[in-house]
CSV table of C-alpha atoms in Angstrom, one decimal:
chain,number,residue,atom,x,y,z
A,19,VAL,CA,-15.3,-16.0,8.1
A,20,GLY,CA,-18.0,-16.0,10.7
A,21,LEU,CA,-16.6,-13.2,13.0
A,22,PRO,CA,-15.7,-9.5,12.2
A,23,ALA,CA,-12.0,-9.0,11.8
A,24,GLU,CA,-12.0,-5.4,13.2
A,25,HIS,CA,-11.5,-5.7,16.9
A,26,GLY,CA,-12.6,-2.1,17.6
A,27,SER,CA,-16.0,-2.7,16.1
A,28,TRP,CA,-16.8,-5.1,19.0
A,29,SER,CA,-16.6,-2.3,21.5
A,30,LEU,CA,-18.5,0.3,19.5
A,31,VAL,CA,-21.3,-2.3,18.9
A,32,SER,CA,-21.5,-3.6,22.4
A,33,GLU,CA,-21.6,-0.2,24.1
A,34,PRO,CA,-25.1,1.0,22.8
A,35,ILE,CA,-26.4,-2.5,23.5
A,36,LEU,CA,-25.2,-2.5,27.1
A,37,LEU,CA,-26.4,1.1,27.7
A,38,GLY,CA,-29.9,0.3,26.4
A,39,LEU,CA,-30.3,-2.8,28.4
A,40,PHE,CA,-28.9,-1.1,31.6
A,41,VAL,CA,-31.2,1.9,31.3
A,42,ALA,CA,-34.4,0.4,30.0
A,43,PRO,CA,-34.3,-3.4,30.2
A,44,SER,CA,-37.2,-5.3,28.6
A,45,TRP,CA,-37.8,-8.6,26.8
A,46,ALA,CA,-38.6,-6.7,23.6
A,47,GLY,CA,-35.4,-4.8,24.0
A,48,LEU,CA,-33.4,-8.0,24.5
A,49,ALA,CA,-35.0,-9.4,21.3
A,50,LEU,CA,-34.0,-6.3,19.4
A,51,VAL,CA,-30.5,-6.6,20.7
A,52,VAL,CA,-30.2,-10.2,19.5
A,53,ALA,CA,-31.6,-9.2,16.1
A,54,ALA,CA,-29.2,-6.2,15.8
A,55,PHE,CA,-26.2,-8.2,16.9
A,56,SER,CA,-27.0,-11.0,14.5
A,57,LEU,CA,-27.0,-8.4,11.6
A,58,PHE,CA,-23.6,-7.1,12.9
A,59,LEU,CA,-22.2,-10.6,12.7
A,60,PHE,CA,-24.0,-11.2,9.3
A,61,ASN,CA,-21.8,-8.5,7.6
A,62,ARG,CA,-18.5,-10.4,7.7
A,63,PRO,CA,-19.7,-13.6,5.9
A,64,PHE,CA,-21.8,-11.5,3.5
A,65,LYS,CA,-18.7,-9.5,2.6
A,66,VAL,CA,-16.7,-12.7,2.0
A,67,TRP,CA,-19.5,-14.2,-0.1
A,68,MET,CA,-19.9,-11.1,-2.2
A,69,CYS,CA,-16.2,-10.7,-2.8
A,70,ASP,CA,-15.9,-14.3,-4.1
A,71,ARG,CA,-19.0,-14.0,-6.2
A,72,ARG,CA,-17.7,-10.9,-7.9
A,73,ARG,CA,-14.5,-12.8,-8.8
A,74,GLY,CA,-16.6,-15.6,-10.2
A,75,ARG,CA,-15.0,-18.1,-7.8
A,76,VAL,CA,-16.4,-20.5,-5.3
A,77,TYR,CA,-14.0,-21.6,-2.6
A,78,GLU,CA,-14.6,-23.6,0.6
A,79,ARG,CA,-14.8,-20.3,2.5
A,80,THR,CA,-17.6,-19.2,0.1
A,81,THR,CA,-19.8,-22.1,1.0
A,82,VAL,CA,-19.0,-21.7,4.7
A,83,ALA,CA,-19.8,-18.0,4.5
A,84,GLN,CA,-23.1,-18.7,2.8
A,85,ARG,CA,-24.1,-21.2,5.5
A,86,ILE,CA,-23.2,-18.8,8.3
A,87,MET,CA,-25.2,-16.0,6.6
A,88,VAL,CA,-28.3,-18.2,6.7
A,89,VAL,CA,-27.8,-18.9,10.4
A,90,TYR,CA,-27.3,-15.2,11.3
A,91,GLY,CA,-30.1,-14.1,9.0
A,92,ALA,CA,-32.5,-16.7,10.5
A,93,ILE,CA,-31.7,-15.5,14.1
A,94,ALA,CA,-32.1,-11.9,13.1
A,95,VAL,CA,-35.5,-12.5,11.5
A,96,ALA,CA,-36.7,-14.7,14.4
A,97,ALA,CA,-35.6,-12.1,17.0
A,98,SER,CA,-37.2,-9.3,15.1
A,99,LEU,CA,-40.5,-11.1,15.0
A,100,ILE,CA,-40.3,-11.7,18.8
A,101,ALA,CA,-39.5,-8.0,19.3
A,102,LEU,CA,-42.4,-7.0,17.1
A,103,LEU,CA,-44.8,-9.2,19.1
A,104,LEU,CA,-43.6,-8.0,22.4
A,105,GLY,CA,-43.0,-4.3,21.7
A,106,GLY,CA,-44.9,-3.4,18.6
A,107,LEU,CA,-43.6,-1.3,15.7
A,108,LEU,CA,-42.4,1.8,17.6
A,109,PRO,CA,-39.0,0.4,18.7
A,110,PHE,CA,-38.1,-0.3,15.1
A,111,ALA,CA,-38.4,3.4,14.1
A,112,PRO,CA,-34.7,4.2,15.0
A,113,PHE,CA,-33.6,1.5,12.6
A,114,LEU,CA,-35.5,3.3,9.8
A,115,LEU,CA,-33.8,6.5,10.7
A,116,ALA,CA,-30.4,4.8,10.6
A,117,MET,CA,-31.1,3.1,7.2
A,118,PRO,CA,-29.4,5.8,5.1
A,119,LEU,CA,-26.2,5.5,7.1
A,120,LEU,CA,-26.3,1.7,6.9
A,121,LEU,CA,-26.5,2.0,3.1
A,122,VAL,CA,-23.5,4.3,3.1
A,123,PHE,CA,-21.6,1.8,5.2
A,124,MET,CA,-22.6,-1.1,2.9
A,125,TYR,CA,-21.5,0.8,-0.2
A,126,TYR,CA,-18.1,1.7,1.1
A,127,ASP,CA,-17.5,-1.5,3.0
A,128,GLN,CA,-17.8,-3.6,-0.1
A,129,ARG,CA,-15.0,-1.7,-1.8
A,130,PRO,CA,-11.4,-2.7,-1.4
A,131,GLY,CA,-9.4,-1.0,1.4
A,132,ARG,CA,-10.5,1.0,4.4
A,133,HIS,CA,-12.8,4.0,4.0
A,134,TRP,CA,-13.5,6.6,6.6
A,135,GLN,CA,-17.1,6.9,5.4
A,136,ALA,CA,-17.7,3.3,6.4
A,137,GLU,CA,-15.8,3.6,9.7
A,138,LEU,CA,-17.9,6.6,10.7
A,139,ALA,CA,-21.3,5.6,9.3
A,140,ALA,CA,-21.4,2.1,10.9
A,141,PRO,CA,-21.1,3.1,14.6
A,142,VAL,CA,-23.4,6.1,14.2
A,143,ALA,CA,-26.0,3.9,12.6
A,144,PHE,CA,-25.6,1.1,15.1
A,145,ALA,CA,-25.8,3.5,18.0
A,146,GLY,CA,-29.4,3.7,17.1
A,147,VAL,CA,-29.8,0.3,18.9
A,148,VAL,CA,-29.8,2.2,22.2
A,149,ALA,CA,-32.7,4.3,21.1
A,150,ALA,CA,-34.6,1.2,19.9
A,151,VAL,CA,-34.1,-0.5,23.2
A,152,ALA,CA,-35.0,2.6,25.2
A,153,LEU,CA,-38.3,2.9,23.3
A,154,ALA,CA,-39.0,-0.8,23.9
A,155,GLY,CA,-38.3,-0.3,27.6
A,156,GLY,CA,-40.9,2.5,27.8
A,157,LEU,CA,-38.7,5.6,27.7
A,158,THR,CA,-39.8,8.7,25.8
A,159,TRP,CA,-38.7,9.6,22.3
A,160,ILE,CA,-36.6,12.6,23.5
A,161,VAL,CA,-34.7,10.4,26.0
A,162,ALA,CA,-34.2,7.7,23.4
A,163,LEU,CA,-32.8,10.1,20.8
A,164,SER,CA,-30.6,11.7,23.5
A,165,LEU,CA,-29.1,8.4,24.3
A,166,TRP,CA,-28.4,7.9,20.6
A,167,GLY,CA,-26.8,11.3,20.5
A,168,PHE,CA,-24.7,10.5,23.5
A,169,MET,CA,-23.4,7.3,21.8
A,170,VAL,CA,-22.6,9.2,18.7
A,171,ALA,CA,-20.7,11.7,20.8
A,172,ARG,CA,-18.8,8.8,22.2
A,173,ALA,CA,-18.2,6.9,18.9
A,174,VAL,CA,-17.2,9.6,16.4
A,175,PRO,CA,-14.4,11.3,18.4
A,176,THR,CA,-13.1,7.9,19.5
A,177,ILE,CA,-12.7,6.7,16.0
A,178,LEU,CA,-10.9,9.9,15.0
A,179,TYR,CA,-8.7,9.6,18.1
A,180,VAL,CA,-7.7,6.0,17.6
A,181,ARG,CA,-6.8,6.6,13.9
A,182,ALA,CA,-4.7,9.6,14.9
A,183,ARG,CA,-3.1,7.8,17.9
A,184,LEU,CA,-2.0,4.9,15.8
A,185,ARG,CA,-0.5,7.2,13.2
A,186,LEU,CA,1.5,9.1,15.9
A,187,ASP,CA,2.7,5.8,17.5
A,188,LYS,CA,4.0,4.7,14.1
A,189,GLY,CA,6.0,7.9,13.8
A,190,LYS,CA,3.7,9.5,11.1
A,191,PRO,CA,3.0,13.2,11.2
A,192,GLY,CA,-0.4,14.5,12.2
A,193,SER,CA,-2.1,17.3,14.0
A,194,PRO,CA,-4.1,16.6,17.2
A,195,TRP,CA,-6.2,19.8,17.0
A,196,GLY,CA,-9.0,18.4,14.8
A,197,ILE,CA,-9.5,15.4,17.1
A,198,LEU,CA,-9.4,17.5,20.2
A,199,LEU,CA,-12.0,19.9,18.7
A,200,ALA,CA,-14.2,16.9,17.9
A,201,HIS,CA,-14.0,15.9,21.6
A,202,VAL,CA,-14.8,19.4,22.7
A,203,ALA,CA,-17.8,19.4,20.4
A,204,ALA,CA,-18.9,16.1,21.9
A,205,VAL,CA,-18.8,17.7,25.4
A,206,VAL,CA,-20.9,20.7,24.2
A,207,VAL,CA,-23.5,18.4,22.6
A,208,VAL,CA,-23.8,16.2,25.7
A,209,VAL,CA,-24.1,19.3,27.9
A,210,GLY,CA,-26.9,20.4,25.6
A,211,LEU,CA,-28.7,17.1,26.2
A,212,VAL,CA,-28.1,17.1,30.0
A,213,TRP,CA,-29.2,20.7,30.5
A,214,PRO,CA,-33.0,20.0,29.9
A,215,GLY,CA,-32.8,16.8,31.9
A,216,TRP,CA,-32.8,14.3,29.1
A,217,LEU,CA,-29.6,12.7,30.2
A,218,PRO,CA,-28.0,12.5,33.7
A,219,LEU,CA,-25.1,14.7,34.7
A,220,THR,CA,-22.8,11.7,34.7
A,221,ALA,CA,-23.0,11.8,30.9
A,222,VAL,CA,-20.9,15.0,31.0
A,223,ILE,CA,-18.4,13.4,33.3
A,224,ALA,CA,-18.1,10.5,30.8
A,225,VAL,CA,-17.3,12.7,27.8
A,226,ALA,CA,-15.0,14.9,29.9
A,227,ILE,CA,-13.0,11.8,30.8
A,228,LEU,CA,-12.8,10.9,27.1
A,229,LEU,CA,-11.6,14.5,26.3
A,230,THR,CA,-8.9,14.2,29.0
A,231,ARG,CA,-7.8,10.8,27.6
A,232,ALA,CA,-7.5,12.3,24.1
A,233,VAL,CA,-5.4,15.3,25.4
A,234,TRP,CA,-3.0,12.9,27.1
A,235,GLY,CA,-3.0,10.3,24.4
A,236,LEU,CA,-2.1,12.7,21.6
A,237,SER,CA,0.5,14.5,23.7
A,238,PRO,CA,4.3,14.0,23.6
A,239,TYR,CA,4.0,12.4,27.1
A,240,ARG,CA,2.0,9.4,26.0
A,241,TRP,CA,3.5,6.0,25.9
A,242,ARG,CA,3.7,4.1,22.6
A,243,SER,CA,0.9,1.5,22.3
A,244,SER,CA,0.2,-1.4,20.0
A,245,ALA,CA,-3.1,-1.5,18.1
A,246,LYS,CA,-4.3,-4.4,20.3
A,247,ALA,CA,-3.3,-2.7,23.6
A,248,LEU,CA,-5.0,0.5,22.5
A,249,GLY,CA,-8.1,-1.5,21.5
A,250,PHE,CA,-8.4,-3.0,25.0
A,251,LEU,CA,-7.8,0.3,26.6
A,252,GLU,CA,-10.6,1.8,24.6
A,253,MET,CA,-12.9,-1.0,25.5
A,254,GLY,CA,-12.2,-0.1,29.1
A,255,PHE,CA,-13.1,3.6,28.5
A,256,GLY,CA,-16.2,2.5,26.6
A,257,LEU,CA,-17.4,0.3,29.5
A,258,LEU,CA,-16.7,3.2,32.0
A,259,THR,CA,-18.6,5.5,29.8
A,260,VAL,CA,-21.6,3.2,29.6
A,261,LEU,CA,-21.6,2.6,33.4
A,262,LEU,CA,-21.4,6.3,34.3
A,263,VAL,CA,-24.5,7.1,32.2
A,264,ALA,CA,-26.3,4.0,33.5
A,265,VAL,CA,-25.5,4.9,37.1
A,266,GLY,CA,-26.8,8.4,36.4
A,267,PHE,CA,-30.2,7.0,35.3
A,268,TRP,CA,-30.3,4.6,38.2
A,269,MET,CA,-29.7,7.4,40.7
A,270,GLY,CA,-32.2,9.7,39.0
């Protein structure tokens, strides 16, 4: 009840948090991270509570979910106030930009089943955390938005890749070309952000590695992988991606 059931969400949430703290560490940024992560955890008990309320039922899990919601909500509010005191209003601006996507996520996430709108909207919106932390750490708007763009270029093709890879490993038909095109587009976007100097060159290396992984992972030469094993592998790629970009900033 208190923890998200989707294992892949942990990686896509932790990556912008780590990248922001690695590139622009600050106490205000840390407080923003605590607030954002608390809201991420808040979603699961809120979903359970809403589902039971719609049915007009109150189970033991309903009460537990409600209590956990209060704890997560209190932590998020307290951390937000600390971030406001330490960093002012500016670092909260990316969250306002991400709000429409969060509303899309909440709408589809409360409906039964899995919906691609929710799966894409959530990581794109949460990637805004890296921009908020960057602003709190004193980086410029253009660099903060570039970091957000990089995390979107990491998240969206990855979600498409994982979905396609699991289908292929289950023996279901599917074409890899759309997913590969998404990875190529991500490389082009990141090159466009690196060229003016907003991101380090290592960002291009990171998305190029992800493209290579997708080419191999969707080819006939791949090995079959369980969902859990694939999830851990993607966590490794995510950490490598974050470290490459962070090292680029540290060296610059």
